[in-house]
Amino acid sequence: MDALCRRTLALGIVGGLAVLAGEARADKGYYPNIGMDYSAVMQYDFNRAEGDGAIAPRNTTDFYPDIQSSFYVRFSPNDQIRLSTELNPINPPAAGEKRTFGGIGLVVNELNYYKLTQHTQLQVGKLQVPFGRAMDAAPGLYTNDFVSTYDLGGVLGATYAYRWFGQTLGMVQGGVNLYTADTTALSRPFFRSGGRAQRADGGPANTGKLDSYALTVNWDAIPALPFLELQAGYMRNRAGRAQPDTGPADDEVIRVVSARYIWAPDSSADLDTTLRGRYFDIVPLVEYAAVRNEDAVAGNDTRYLTTSVTIDYGRWVVGATRTDKRRPWAPGAGRHDYLNELSCGYRLTGQLTVALSAGSQAQGGEDSNLVGFALTYSGAH
């Protein structure tokens, strides 16, 4: 459920709408035509810092909209130009801040040409690198931010994927992605102060050249295990300029493997059960990512392990997620960060969903208790 996969920082109350860029399209059947997908969220977050390392004041709140939209100009069922934008807070609130509709700006997430055929998929322009699944598939409001190191979006380049179909193997899709960080005018936030990204900022893939890349293999629809989804990937992000406060720079290298399974009893798979709102399934997910030189900082090697389970029943979805992060040891912070999260969502209508999430996390030696509440409205035209 999309509402449970949204990013956020702290405890919450919410009510609202938001635009979620997706692949669903309301196609008019004649070409060329235009369309839009959207999702609007109103969210309230609360974060209470705990432990000796917490900075006073300990409570931080944030109430904000998160509106995402994708606009399409379609030349055929398989050719289109896509513009995806997001209106939400550009930066998290400061520790102890009680913020309401603060720091909001508009960013362009995607502006690209998209081509789809029976076996191939091509994107060229500003895009999201399809790498890793935890940020989208794990339930809850916080995982997306916690694993954002390998959620690479808003880069300039191209992605190409080819799908093979077989009666014994199922579907295997290989992908090649070539890109660089966006430092054009599209990298700046609109409707608020803030400059565009610069080469001098350094960081992963910020070289001004198409020399960063990612390779992925997805394997699913296996006849023997039709509801098993597997992914493996390798990513190398060339290091930009070294920063004075981080030390020497080096290429960021990420390896990821994940497995997701959908288990649904036979009694819940028929159409009558689904229409009566009694569909039931259990979806476990496990993903491991090994990162060398995270953020393109030499020696900053980390490891992420995300495990989750999602239960769908009718209009309800309940989930539990645990992400462990191992990183270089630091005085007062150790080397173990984590995120625990329980979440629950209910689809009020076909377009309106309410979600509640609560959890705890440790980052850099500071412990926090998190609660978030969000109301999401989505649709397409």
PDB file of N, CA, C and O in Angstrom, residues 191-218:
ATOM      1  N   PHE A 191       9.737  27.708  -5.514  1.00  0.00           N
ATOM      2  CA  PHE A 191       8.819  28.295  -4.539  1.00  0.00           C
ATOM      3  C   PHE A 191       9.472  28.540  -3.181  1.00  0.00           C
ATOM      4  O   PHE A 191       8.799  28.724  -2.186  1.00  0.00           O
ATOM      5  N   ARG A 192      10.790  28.485  -3.118  1.00  0.00           N
ATOM      6  CA  ARG A 192      11.499  28.796  -1.884  1.00  0.00           C
ATOM      7  C   ARG A 192      12.961  29.051  -2.229  1.00  0.00           C
ATOM      8  O   ARG A 192      13.427  28.703  -3.316  1.00  0.00           O
ATOM      9  N   SER A 193      13.686  29.664  -1.288  1.00  0.00           N
ATOM     10  CA  SER A 193      15.090  29.935  -1.543  1.00  0.00           C
ATOM     11  C   SER A 193      15.882  28.636  -1.526  1.00  0.00           C
ATOM     12  O   SER A 193      15.532  27.683  -0.832  1.00  0.00           O
ATOM     13  N   GLY A 194      16.924  28.613  -2.302  1.00  0.00           N
ATOM     14  CA  GLY A 194      17.756  27.416  -2.374  1.00  0.00           C
ATOM     15  C   GLY A 194      18.400  27.320  -3.735  1.00  0.00           C
ATOM     16  O   GLY A 194      17.737  27.466  -4.757  1.00  0.00           O
ATOM     17  N   GLY A 195      19.701  27.113  -3.759  1.00  0.00           N
ATOM     18  CA  GLY A 195      20.410  27.063  -5.021  1.00  0.00           C
ATOM     19  C   GLY A 195      20.436  25.673  -5.610  1.00  0.00           C
ATOM     20  O   GLY A 195      20.080  24.678  -4.970  1.00  0.00           O
ATOM     21  N   ARG A 196      20.841  25.594  -6.860  1.00  0.00           N
ATOM     22  CA  ARG A 196      20.994  24.308  -7.533  1.00  0.00           C
ATOM     23  C   ARG A 196      22.237  23.592  -7.016  1.00  0.00           C
ATOM     24  O   ARG A 196      23.137  24.204  -6.426  1.00  0.00           O
ATOM     25  N   ALA A 197      22.292  22.298  -7.231  1.00  0.00           N
ATOM     26  CA  ALA A 197      23.467  21.528  -6.839  1.00  0.00           C
ATOM     27  C   ALA A 197      24.676  21.974  -7.658  1.00  0.00           C
ATOM     28  O   ALA A 197      24.546  22.412  -8.808  1.00  0.00           O
ATOM     29  N   GLN A 198      25.850  21.850  -7.065  1.00  0.00           N
ATOM     30  CA  GLN A 198      27.089  22.280  -7.705  1.00  0.00           C
ATOM     31  C   GLN A 198      28.088  21.127  -7.740  1.00  0.00           C
ATOM     32  O   GLN A 198      28.054  20.225  -6.907  1.00  0.00           O
ATOM     33  N   ARG A 199      28.992  21.178  -8.709  1.00  0.00           N
ATOM     34  CA  ARG A 199      30.070  20.193  -8.747  1.00  0.00           C
ATOM     35  C   ARG A 199      30.914  20.265  -7.479  1.00  0.00           C
ATOM     36  O   ARG A 199      31.427  19.267  -6.992  1.00  0.00           O
ATOM     37  N   ALA A 200      31.026  21.486  -6.927  1.00  0.00           N
ATOM     38  CA  ALA A 200      31.849  21.667  -5.726  1.00  0.00           C
ATOM     39  C   ALA A 200      31.258  20.957  -4.512  1.00  0.00           C
ATOM     40  O   ALA A 200      31.960  20.757  -3.515  1.00  0.00           O
ATOM     41  N   ASP A 201      29.966  20.549  -4.573  1.00  0.00           N
ATOM     42  CA  ASP A 201      29.347  19.857  -3.446  1.00  0.00           C
ATOM     43  C   ASP A 201      29.894  18.454  -3.273  1.00  0.00           C
ATOM     44  O   ASP A 201      29.748  17.854  -2.200  1.00  0.00           O
ATOM     45  N   GLY A 202      30.506  17.908  -4.312  1.00  0.00           N
ATOM     46  CA  GLY A 202      31.037  16.553  -4.239  1.00  0.00           C
ATOM     47  C   GLY A 202      29.946  15.518  -4.053  1.00  0.00           C
ATOM     48  O   GLY A 202      28.776  15.749  -4.342  1.00  0.00           O
ATOM     49  N   GLY A 203      30.340  14.342  -3.564  1.00  0.00           N
ATOM     50  CA  GLY A 203      29.374  13.285  -3.332  1.00  0.00           C
ATOM     51  C   GLY A 203      29.317  12.269  -4.453  1.00  0.00           C
ATOM     52  O   GLY A 203      29.994  12.401  -5.482  1.00  0.00           O
ATOM     53  N   PRO A 204      28.490  11.226  -4.295  1.00  0.00           N
ATOM     54  CA  PRO A 204      28.403  10.146  -5.280  1.00  0.00           C
ATOM     55  C   PRO A 204      27.876  10.634  -6.628  1.00  0.00           C
ATOM     56  O   PRO A 204      26.921  11.416  -6.690  1.00  0.00           O
ATOM     57  N   ALA A 205      28.512  10.184  -7.699  1.00  0.00           N
ATOM     58  CA  ALA A 205      28.077  10.412  -9.086  1.00  0.00           C
ATOM     59  C   ALA A 205      28.163  11.876  -9.510  1.00  0.00           C
ATOM     60  O   ALA A 205      27.706  12.224 -10.594  1.00  0.00           O
ATOM     61  N   ASN A 206      28.771  12.739  -8.709  1.00  0.00           N
ATOM     62  CA  ASN A 206      28.808  14.167  -9.011  1.00  0.00           C
ATOM     63  C   ASN A 206      30.142  14.521  -9.684  1.00  0.00           C
ATOM     64  O   ASN A 206      30.979  15.218  -9.116  1.00  0.00           O
ATOM     65  N   THR A 207      30.308  14.034 -10.908  1.00  0.00           N
ATOM     66  CA  THR A 207      31.546  14.264 -11.653  1.00  0.00           C
ATOM     67  C   THR A 207      31.330  15.070 -12.921  1.00  0.00           C
ATOM     68  O   THR A 207      32.302  15.479 -13.548  1.00  0.00           O
ATOM     69  N   GLY A 208      30.088  15.259 -13.337  1.00  0.00           N
ATOM     70  CA  GLY A 208      29.813  15.938 -14.592  1.00  0.00           C
ATOM     71  C   GLY A 208      29.967  15.048 -15.804  1.00  0.00           C
ATOM     72  O   GLY A 208      29.855  15.517 -16.942  1.00  0.00           O
ATOM     73  N   LYS A 209      30.218  13.759 -15.600  1.00  0.00           N
ATOM     74  CA  LYS A 209      30.385  12.811 -16.695  1.00  0.00           C
ATOM     75  C   LYS A 209      29.424  11.631 -16.503  1.00  0.00           C
ATOM     76  O   LYS A 209      29.062  11.294 -15.375  1.00  0.00           O
ATOM     77  N   LEU A 210      29.060  11.000 -17.600  1.00  0.00           N
ATOM     78  CA  LEU A 210      28.231   9.793 -17.527  1.00  0.00           C
ATOM     79  C   LEU A 210      29.131   8.593 -17.223  1.00  0.00           C
ATOM     80  O   LEU A 210      29.285   7.676 -18.037  1.00  0.00           O
ATOM     81  N   ASP A 211      29.708   8.590 -16.022  1.00  0.00           N
ATOM     82  CA  ASP A 211      30.647   7.527 -15.667  1.00  0.00           C
ATOM     83  C   ASP A 211      30.219   6.741 -14.434  1.00  0.00           C
ATOM     84  O   ASP A 211      30.964   5.896 -13.944  1.00  0.00           O
ATOM     85  N   SER A 212      29.014   6.989 -13.908  1.00  0.00           N
ATOM     86  CA  SER A 212      28.456   6.161 -12.835  1.00  0.00           C
ATOM     87  C   SER A 212      27.446   5.199 -13.456  1.00  0.00           C
ATOM     88  O   SER A 212      26.767   5.547 -14.433  1.00  0.00           O
ATOM     89  N   TYR A 213      27.334   4.011 -12.869  1.00  0.00           N
ATOM     90  CA  TYR A 213      26.468   3.015 -13.499  1.00  0.00           C
ATOM     91  C   TYR A 213      25.915   2.037 -12.467  1.00  0.00           C
ATOM     92  O   TYR A 213      26.441   1.902 -11.359  1.00  0.00           O
ATOM     93  N   ALA A 214      24.840   1.364 -12.854  1.00  0.00           N
ATOM     94  CA  ALA A 214      24.242   0.310 -12.033  1.00  0.00           C
ATOM     95  C   ALA A 214      23.781  -0.814 -12.945  1.00  0.00           C
ATOM     96  O   ALA A 214      23.243  -0.561 -14.030  1.00  0.00           O
ATOM     97  N   LEU A 215      23.982  -2.040 -12.492  1.00  0.00           N
ATOM     98  CA  LEU A 215      23.541  -3.240 -13.208  1.00  0.00           C
ATOM     99  C   LEU A 215      22.580  -4.002 -12.306  1.00  0.00           C
ATOM    100  O   LEU A 215      22.850  -4.176 -11.112  1.00  0.00           O
ATOM    101  N   THR A 216      21.455  -4.443 -12.846  1.00  0.00           N
ATOM    102  CA  THR A 216      20.467  -5.170 -12.048  1.00  0.00           C
ATOM    103  C   THR A 216      19.957  -6.393 -12.803  1.00  0.00           C
ATOM    104  O   THR A 216      19.924  -6.411 -14.039  1.00  0.00           O
ATOM    105  N   VAL A 217      19.564  -7.400 -12.036  1.00  0.00           N
ATOM    106  CA  VAL A 217      18.883  -8.574 -12.574  1.00  0.00           C
ATOM    107  C   VAL A 217      17.668  -8.853 -11.698  1.00  0.00           C
ATOM    108  O   VAL A 217      17.799  -9.007 -10.472  1.00  0.00           O
ATOM    109  N   ASN A 218      16.484  -8.886 -12.308  1.00  0.00           N
ATOM    110  CA  ASN A 218      15.248  -9.245 -11.620  1.00  0.00           C
ATOM    111  C   ASN A 218      14.746 -10.574 -12.174  1.00  0.00           C
ATOM    112  O   ASN A 218      14.744 -10.785 -13.389  1.00  0.00           O
TER     113      ASN A 218
END
